[in-house]
XYZ file of C-alpha atoms in Angstrom:
38
model
C -6.233 -23.089 12.944
C -7.034 -22.182 16.551
C -3.579 -23.413 17.545
C -1.885 -20.710 15.479
C -1.317 -17.265 17.001
C -2.933 -14.530 14.918
C 0.331 -12.604 14.711
C 2.127 -15.629 13.256
C -0.584 -16.111 10.628
C -0.462 -12.426 9.724
C 3.330 -12.407 9.449
C 3.400 -15.484 7.212
C 0.685 -14.053 4.945
C 2.516 -10.728 4.633
C 5.802 -12.515 3.937
C 4.236 -14.563 1.133
C 2.572 -11.505 -0.423
C 5.758 -9.421 -0.281
C 7.829 -12.260 -1.734
C 5.436 -12.669 -4.661
C 5.295 -8.907 -5.255
C 9.078 -8.495 -5.316
C 9.519 -11.616 -7.462
C 7.077 -10.244 -10.050
C 8.735 -6.807 -9.967
C 12.147 -8.444 -10.317
C 11.007 -10.495 -13.310
C 9.048 -7.780 -15.157
C 11.122 -4.694 -14.294
C 14.380 -5.515 -16.161
C 12.462 -6.828 -19.194
C 10.512 -3.582 -19.573
C 13.636 -1.469 -19.096
C 15.495 -3.557 -21.664
C 12.747 -3.162 -24.261
C 12.595 0.590 -23.664
C 16.372 1.031 -23.930
C 16.849 -1.163 -26.969
């Protein structure tokens, strides 16, 4: 791990977290709205 720059590790971790967060929001959001509307 010492070969990796800290900034690169931080950026990759943030990218993974943001991707998961938006994927979950994208999957759950429309379903909840659909159930509320119908």
